[in-house]
mmCIF file of C-alpha atoms in Angstrom:
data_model
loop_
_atom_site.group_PDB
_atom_site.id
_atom_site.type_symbol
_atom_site.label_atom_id
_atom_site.label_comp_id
_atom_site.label_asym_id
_atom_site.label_seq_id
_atom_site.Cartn_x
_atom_site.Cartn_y
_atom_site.Cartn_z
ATOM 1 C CA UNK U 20 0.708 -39.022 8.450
ATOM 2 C CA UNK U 21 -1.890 -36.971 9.599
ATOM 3 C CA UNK U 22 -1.788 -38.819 12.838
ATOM 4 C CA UNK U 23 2.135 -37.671 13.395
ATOM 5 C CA UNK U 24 1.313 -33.885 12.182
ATOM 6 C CA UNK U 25 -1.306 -33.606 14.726
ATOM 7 C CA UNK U 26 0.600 -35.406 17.433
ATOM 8 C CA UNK U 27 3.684 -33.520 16.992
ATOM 9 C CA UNK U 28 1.534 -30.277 16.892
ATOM 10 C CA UNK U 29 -0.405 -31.317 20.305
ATOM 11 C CA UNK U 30 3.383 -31.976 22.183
ATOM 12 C CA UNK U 31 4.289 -28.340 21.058
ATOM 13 C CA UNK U 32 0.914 -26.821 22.504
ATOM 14 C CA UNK U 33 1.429 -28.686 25.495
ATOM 15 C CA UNK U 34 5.192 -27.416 26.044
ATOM 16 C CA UNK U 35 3.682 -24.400 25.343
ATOM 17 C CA UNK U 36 1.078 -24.303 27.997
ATOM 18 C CA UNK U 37 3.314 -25.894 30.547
ATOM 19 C CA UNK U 38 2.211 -29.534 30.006
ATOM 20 C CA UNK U 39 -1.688 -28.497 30.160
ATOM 21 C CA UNK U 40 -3.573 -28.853 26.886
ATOM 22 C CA UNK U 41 -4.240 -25.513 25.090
ATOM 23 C CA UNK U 42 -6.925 -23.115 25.751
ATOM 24 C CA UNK U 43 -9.704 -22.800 23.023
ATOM 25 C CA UNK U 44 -12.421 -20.496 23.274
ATOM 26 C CA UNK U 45 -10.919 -17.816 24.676
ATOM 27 C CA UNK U 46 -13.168 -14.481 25.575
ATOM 28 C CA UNK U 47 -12.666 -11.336 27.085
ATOM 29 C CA UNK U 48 -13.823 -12.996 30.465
ATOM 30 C CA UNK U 49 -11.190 -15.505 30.255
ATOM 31 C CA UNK U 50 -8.287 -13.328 29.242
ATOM 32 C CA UNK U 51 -9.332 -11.297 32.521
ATOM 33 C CA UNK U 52 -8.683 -14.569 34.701
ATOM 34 C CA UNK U 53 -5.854 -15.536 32.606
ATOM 35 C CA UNK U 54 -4.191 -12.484 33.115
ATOM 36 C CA UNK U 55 -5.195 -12.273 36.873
ATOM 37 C CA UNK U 56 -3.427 -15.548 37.191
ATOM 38 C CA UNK U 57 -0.298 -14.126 35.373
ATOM 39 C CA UNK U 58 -0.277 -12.114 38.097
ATOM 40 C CA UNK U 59 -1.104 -14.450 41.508
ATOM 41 C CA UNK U 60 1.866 -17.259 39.902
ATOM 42 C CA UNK U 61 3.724 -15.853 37.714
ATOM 43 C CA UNK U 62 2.889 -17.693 34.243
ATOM 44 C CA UNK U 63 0.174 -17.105 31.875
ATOM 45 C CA UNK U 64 -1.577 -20.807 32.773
ATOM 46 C CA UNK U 65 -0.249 -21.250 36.031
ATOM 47 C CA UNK U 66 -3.127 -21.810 39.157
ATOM 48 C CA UNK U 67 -2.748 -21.908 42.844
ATOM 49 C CA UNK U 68 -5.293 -22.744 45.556
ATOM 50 C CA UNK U 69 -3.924 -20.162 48.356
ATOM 51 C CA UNK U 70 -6.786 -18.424 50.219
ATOM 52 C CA UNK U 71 -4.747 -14.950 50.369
ATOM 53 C CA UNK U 72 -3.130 -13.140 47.658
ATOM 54 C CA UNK U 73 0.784 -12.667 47.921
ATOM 55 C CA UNK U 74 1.401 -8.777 49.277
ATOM 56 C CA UNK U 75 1.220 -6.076 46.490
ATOM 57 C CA UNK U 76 -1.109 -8.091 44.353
ATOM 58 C CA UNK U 77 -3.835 -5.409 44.564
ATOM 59 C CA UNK U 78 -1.301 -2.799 43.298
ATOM 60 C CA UNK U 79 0.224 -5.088 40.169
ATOM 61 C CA UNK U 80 -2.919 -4.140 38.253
ATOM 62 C CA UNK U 81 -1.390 -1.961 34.891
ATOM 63 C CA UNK U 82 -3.891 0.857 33.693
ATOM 64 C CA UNK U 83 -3.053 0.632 29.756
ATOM 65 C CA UNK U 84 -2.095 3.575 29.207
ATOM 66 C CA UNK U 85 -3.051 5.100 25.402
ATOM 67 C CA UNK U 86 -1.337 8.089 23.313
ATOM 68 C CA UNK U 87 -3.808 10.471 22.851
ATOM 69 C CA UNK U 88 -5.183 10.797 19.005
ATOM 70 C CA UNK U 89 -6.261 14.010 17.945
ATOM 71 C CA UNK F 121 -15.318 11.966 26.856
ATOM 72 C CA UNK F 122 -17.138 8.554 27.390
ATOM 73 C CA UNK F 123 -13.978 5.943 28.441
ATOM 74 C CA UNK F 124 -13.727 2.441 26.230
ATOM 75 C CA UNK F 125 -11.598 0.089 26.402
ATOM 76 C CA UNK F 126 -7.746 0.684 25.868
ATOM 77 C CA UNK F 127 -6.654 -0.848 22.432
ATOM 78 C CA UNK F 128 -3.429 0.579 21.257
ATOM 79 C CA UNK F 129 -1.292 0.603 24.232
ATOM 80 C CA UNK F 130 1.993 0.009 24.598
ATOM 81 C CA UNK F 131 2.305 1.202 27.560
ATOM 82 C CA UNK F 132 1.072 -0.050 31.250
ATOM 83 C CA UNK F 133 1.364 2.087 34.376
ATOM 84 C CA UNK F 134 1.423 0.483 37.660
ATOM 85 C CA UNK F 135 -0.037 3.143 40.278
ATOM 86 C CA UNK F 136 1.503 2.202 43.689
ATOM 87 C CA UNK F 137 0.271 4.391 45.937
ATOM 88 C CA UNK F 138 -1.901 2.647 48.959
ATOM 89 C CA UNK F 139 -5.618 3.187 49.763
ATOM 90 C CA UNK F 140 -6.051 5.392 52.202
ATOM 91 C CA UNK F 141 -5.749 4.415 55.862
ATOM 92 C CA UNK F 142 -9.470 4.933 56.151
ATOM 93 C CA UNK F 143 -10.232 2.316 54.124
ATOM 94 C CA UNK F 144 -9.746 -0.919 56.234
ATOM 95 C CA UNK F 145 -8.108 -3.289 53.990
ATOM 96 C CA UNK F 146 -8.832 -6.739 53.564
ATOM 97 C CA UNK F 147 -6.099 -9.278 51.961
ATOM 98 C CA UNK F 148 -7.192 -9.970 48.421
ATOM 99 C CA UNK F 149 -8.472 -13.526 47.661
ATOM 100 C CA UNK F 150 -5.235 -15.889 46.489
ATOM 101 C CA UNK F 151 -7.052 -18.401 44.436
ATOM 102 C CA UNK F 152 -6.571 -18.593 40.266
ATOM 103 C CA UNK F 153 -9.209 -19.061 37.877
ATOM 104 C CA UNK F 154 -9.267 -23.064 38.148
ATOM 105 C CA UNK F 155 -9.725 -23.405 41.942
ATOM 106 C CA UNK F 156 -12.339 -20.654 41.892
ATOM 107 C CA UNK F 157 -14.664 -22.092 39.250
ATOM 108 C CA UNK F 158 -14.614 -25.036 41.211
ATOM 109 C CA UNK F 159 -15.494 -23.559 44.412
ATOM 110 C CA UNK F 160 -17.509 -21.386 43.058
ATOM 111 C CA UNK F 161 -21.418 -22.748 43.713
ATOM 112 C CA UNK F 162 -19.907 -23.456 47.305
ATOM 113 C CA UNK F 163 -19.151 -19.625 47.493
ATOM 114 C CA UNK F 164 -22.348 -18.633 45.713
ATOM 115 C CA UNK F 165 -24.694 -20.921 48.149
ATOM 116 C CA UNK F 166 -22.706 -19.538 51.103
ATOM 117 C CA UNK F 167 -22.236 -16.209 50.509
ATOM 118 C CA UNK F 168 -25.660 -15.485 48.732
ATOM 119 C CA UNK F 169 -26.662 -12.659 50.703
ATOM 120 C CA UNK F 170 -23.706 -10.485 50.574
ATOM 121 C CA UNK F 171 -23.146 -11.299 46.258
ATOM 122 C CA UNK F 172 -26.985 -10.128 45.937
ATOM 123 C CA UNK F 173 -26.049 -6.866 48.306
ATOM 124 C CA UNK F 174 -23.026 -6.190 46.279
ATOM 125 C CA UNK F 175 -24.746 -6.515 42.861
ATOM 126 C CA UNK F 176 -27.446 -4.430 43.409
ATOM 127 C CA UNK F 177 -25.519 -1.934 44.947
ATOM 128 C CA UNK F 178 -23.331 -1.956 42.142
ATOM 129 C CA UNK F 179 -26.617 -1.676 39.889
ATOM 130 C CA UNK F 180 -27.702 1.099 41.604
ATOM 131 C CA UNK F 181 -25.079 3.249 42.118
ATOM 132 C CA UNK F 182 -25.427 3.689 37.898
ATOM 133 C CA UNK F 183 -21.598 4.245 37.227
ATOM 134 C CA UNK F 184 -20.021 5.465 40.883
ATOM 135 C CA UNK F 185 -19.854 1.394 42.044
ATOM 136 C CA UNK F 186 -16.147 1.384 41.786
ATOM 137 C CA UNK F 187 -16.278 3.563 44.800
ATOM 138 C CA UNK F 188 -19.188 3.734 46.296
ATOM 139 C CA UNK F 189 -19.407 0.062 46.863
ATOM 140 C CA UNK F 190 -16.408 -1.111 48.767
ATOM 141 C CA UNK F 191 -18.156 -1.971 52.364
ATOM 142 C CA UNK F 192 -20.432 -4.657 49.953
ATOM 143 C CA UNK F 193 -17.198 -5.503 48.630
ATOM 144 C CA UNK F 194 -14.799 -6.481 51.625
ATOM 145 C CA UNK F 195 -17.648 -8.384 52.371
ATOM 146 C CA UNK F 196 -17.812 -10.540 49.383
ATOM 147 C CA UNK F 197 -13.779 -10.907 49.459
ATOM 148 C CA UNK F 198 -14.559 -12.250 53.237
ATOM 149 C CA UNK F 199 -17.129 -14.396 52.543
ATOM 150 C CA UNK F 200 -15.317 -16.168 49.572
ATOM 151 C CA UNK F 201 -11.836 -16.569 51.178
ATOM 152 C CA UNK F 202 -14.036 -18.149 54.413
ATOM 153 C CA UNK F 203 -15.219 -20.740 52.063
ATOM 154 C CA UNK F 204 -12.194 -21.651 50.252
ATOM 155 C CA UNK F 205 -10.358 -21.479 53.751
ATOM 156 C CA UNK F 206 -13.190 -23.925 54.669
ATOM 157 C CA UNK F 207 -12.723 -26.229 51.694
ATOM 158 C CA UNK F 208 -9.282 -26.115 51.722
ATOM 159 C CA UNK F 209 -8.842 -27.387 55.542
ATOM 160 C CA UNK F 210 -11.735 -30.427 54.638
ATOM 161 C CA UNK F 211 -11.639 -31.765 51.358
ATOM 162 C CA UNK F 212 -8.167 -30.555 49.620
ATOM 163 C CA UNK F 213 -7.368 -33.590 47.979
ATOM 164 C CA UNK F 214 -11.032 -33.842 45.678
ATOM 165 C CA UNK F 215 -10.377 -29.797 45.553
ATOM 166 C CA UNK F 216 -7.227 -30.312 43.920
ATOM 167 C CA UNK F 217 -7.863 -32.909 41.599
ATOM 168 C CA UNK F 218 -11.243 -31.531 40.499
ATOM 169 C CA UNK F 219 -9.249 -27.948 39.668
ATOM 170 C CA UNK F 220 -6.691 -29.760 37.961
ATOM 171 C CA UNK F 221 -9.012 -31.686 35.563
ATOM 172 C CA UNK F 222 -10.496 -28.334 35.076
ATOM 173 C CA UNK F 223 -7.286 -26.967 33.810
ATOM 174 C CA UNK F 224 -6.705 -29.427 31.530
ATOM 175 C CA UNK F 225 -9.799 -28.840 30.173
ATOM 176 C CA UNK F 226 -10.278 -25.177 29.337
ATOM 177 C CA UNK F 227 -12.465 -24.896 32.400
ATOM 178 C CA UNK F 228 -15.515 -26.758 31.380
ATOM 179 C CA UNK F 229 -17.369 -28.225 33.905
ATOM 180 C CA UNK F 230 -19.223 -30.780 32.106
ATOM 181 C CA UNK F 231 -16.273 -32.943 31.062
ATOM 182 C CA UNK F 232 -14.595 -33.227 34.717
ATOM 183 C CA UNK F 233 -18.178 -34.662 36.477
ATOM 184 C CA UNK F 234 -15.756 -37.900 37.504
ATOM 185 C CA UNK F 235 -14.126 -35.399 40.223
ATOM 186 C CA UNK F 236 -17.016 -33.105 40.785
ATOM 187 C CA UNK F 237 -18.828 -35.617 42.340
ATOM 188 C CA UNK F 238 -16.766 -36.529 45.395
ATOM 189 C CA UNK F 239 -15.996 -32.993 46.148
ATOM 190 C CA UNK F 240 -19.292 -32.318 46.239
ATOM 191 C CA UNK F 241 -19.965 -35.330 48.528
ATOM 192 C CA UNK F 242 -17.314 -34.222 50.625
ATOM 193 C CA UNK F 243 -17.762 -30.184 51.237
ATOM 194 C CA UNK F 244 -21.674 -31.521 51.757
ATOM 195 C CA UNK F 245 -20.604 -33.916 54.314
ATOM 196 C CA UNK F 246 -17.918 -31.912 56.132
ATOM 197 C CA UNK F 247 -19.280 -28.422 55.632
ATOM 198 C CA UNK F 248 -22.878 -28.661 54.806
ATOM 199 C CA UNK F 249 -22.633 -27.078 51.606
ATOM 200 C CA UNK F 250 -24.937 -28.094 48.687
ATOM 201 C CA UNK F 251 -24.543 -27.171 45.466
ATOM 202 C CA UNK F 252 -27.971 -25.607 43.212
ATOM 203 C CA UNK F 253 -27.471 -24.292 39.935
ATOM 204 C CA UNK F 254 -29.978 -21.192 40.593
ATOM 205 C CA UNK F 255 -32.056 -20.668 38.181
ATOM 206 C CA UNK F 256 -32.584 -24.380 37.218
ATOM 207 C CA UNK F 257 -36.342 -25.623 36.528
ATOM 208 C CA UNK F 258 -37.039 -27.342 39.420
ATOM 209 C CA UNK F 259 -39.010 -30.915 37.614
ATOM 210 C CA UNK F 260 -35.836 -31.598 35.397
ATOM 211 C CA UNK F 261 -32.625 -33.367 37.371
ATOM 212 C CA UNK F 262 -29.811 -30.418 37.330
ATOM 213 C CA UNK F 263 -27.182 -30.640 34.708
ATOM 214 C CA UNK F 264 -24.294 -31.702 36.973
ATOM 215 C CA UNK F 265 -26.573 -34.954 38.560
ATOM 216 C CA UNK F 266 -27.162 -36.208 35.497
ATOM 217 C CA UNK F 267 -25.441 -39.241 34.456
ATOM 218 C CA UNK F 268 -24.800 -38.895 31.107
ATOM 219 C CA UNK F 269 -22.911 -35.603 29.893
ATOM 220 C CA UNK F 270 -23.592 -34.940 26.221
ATOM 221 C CA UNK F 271 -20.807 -32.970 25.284
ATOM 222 C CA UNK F 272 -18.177 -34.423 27.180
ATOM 223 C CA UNK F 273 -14.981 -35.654 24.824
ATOM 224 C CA UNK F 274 -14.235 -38.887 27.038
ATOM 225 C CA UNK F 275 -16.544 -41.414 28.291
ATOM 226 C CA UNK F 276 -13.932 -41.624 31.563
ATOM 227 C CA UNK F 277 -14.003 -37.913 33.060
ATOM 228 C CA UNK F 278 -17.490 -37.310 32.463
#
């Protein structure tokens, strides 16, 4: 019972990761590269061995951009 | 006002104006985190002398480094995308599996030693690259020669 619970659960990660296994462990280091690679393919986990960057990747940076408090 | 780190945005601004023209401008390096890690001692053993310039100028320039350390910078992007260029022209197939496996994996080295160790045979063969944890004590064997990985999940991939 448990077996099918976690089973089921693992298929759903993996759809959800685009057929990798999920990413545990996740620190500010690797949201940097995860979100660097959002930008290079496209999706969150996807990775590409190109030795150049497609053009405009060093503009697609976002500043976050805060309200002000006061 | 001392600047941390943005947490309560909703909003992201994307700033295209170019550098200026007297900057020259190098083309960004087009690898993802996966192919990277795994090329990474190759870039590190290659490209030794420009990462230790570009560190300590970055250490010394005691906040300014965003700016004042761009020449130590195209350098590093140059070095790196030379290497990967290299390694992707010689030994593409072990590249590709090894940052695969890596992927799968959450990027941990130890449990994808199975296809670490012909790409390391290969980019030593083809392009005389070795790869040295720095830092290692030099009487023990180095964690990635060893032939038994304790923390690895599978007895296969290790």
């Amino acid at each position: 019972m448990f077996g099918f619970s976690g089973a089921a659960l693992s298929k759903i990660r993996a759809m959800q990761n685009g057929g990798k296994r999920a990413r545990h462990s996740v620190d500010q280091w690797d949201r940097q590269m995860m979100d660097r690679d959002r930008r290079l393919t496209g999706f969150l986990r996807g990775q590409t061995d190109n030795v150049l960057a497609p053009a405009g990747f060093e503009l697609s940076n976002a500043w976050k951009v805060e309200r002000g408090f006061t | 006002m001392s600047a941390r780190q943005p947490r309560f945005n909703q909003h992201l601004l994307i700033d295209t104006t170019p550098l200026p023209s007297s900057i020259p401008s190098v083309p960004e390096i087009g690898s993802s985190s996966a192919p990277l890690l795994s090329a990474s001692y190759f870039i590190g053993a290659r490209c030794k002398p420009y990462n230790d310039d570009f560190m300590q100028c970055k250490t010394d320039a005691n906040g300014t480094g965003e700016t004042d350390c761009l020449r130590e910078g195209r350098k590093v992007t140059r070095c790196a995308a030379s290497v990967l260029e290299d390694v992707n022209k010689s030994c593409l197939e072990e590249f590709r599996q090894h940052w695969s496996c890596l992927d799968d994996n959450n990027q941990q080295l130890w449990q994808c030693r199975r296809w670490e160790r012909p790409l390391n045979k290969c980019v030593f063969e083809k392009l005389n690259i070795e790869k040295k944890i720095p830092g290692a004590p030099e009487n023990e064997v180095q964690v990635h020669l060893r032939k038994r990985q304790i923390f690895a999940h599978s007895m296969t991939t290790q």
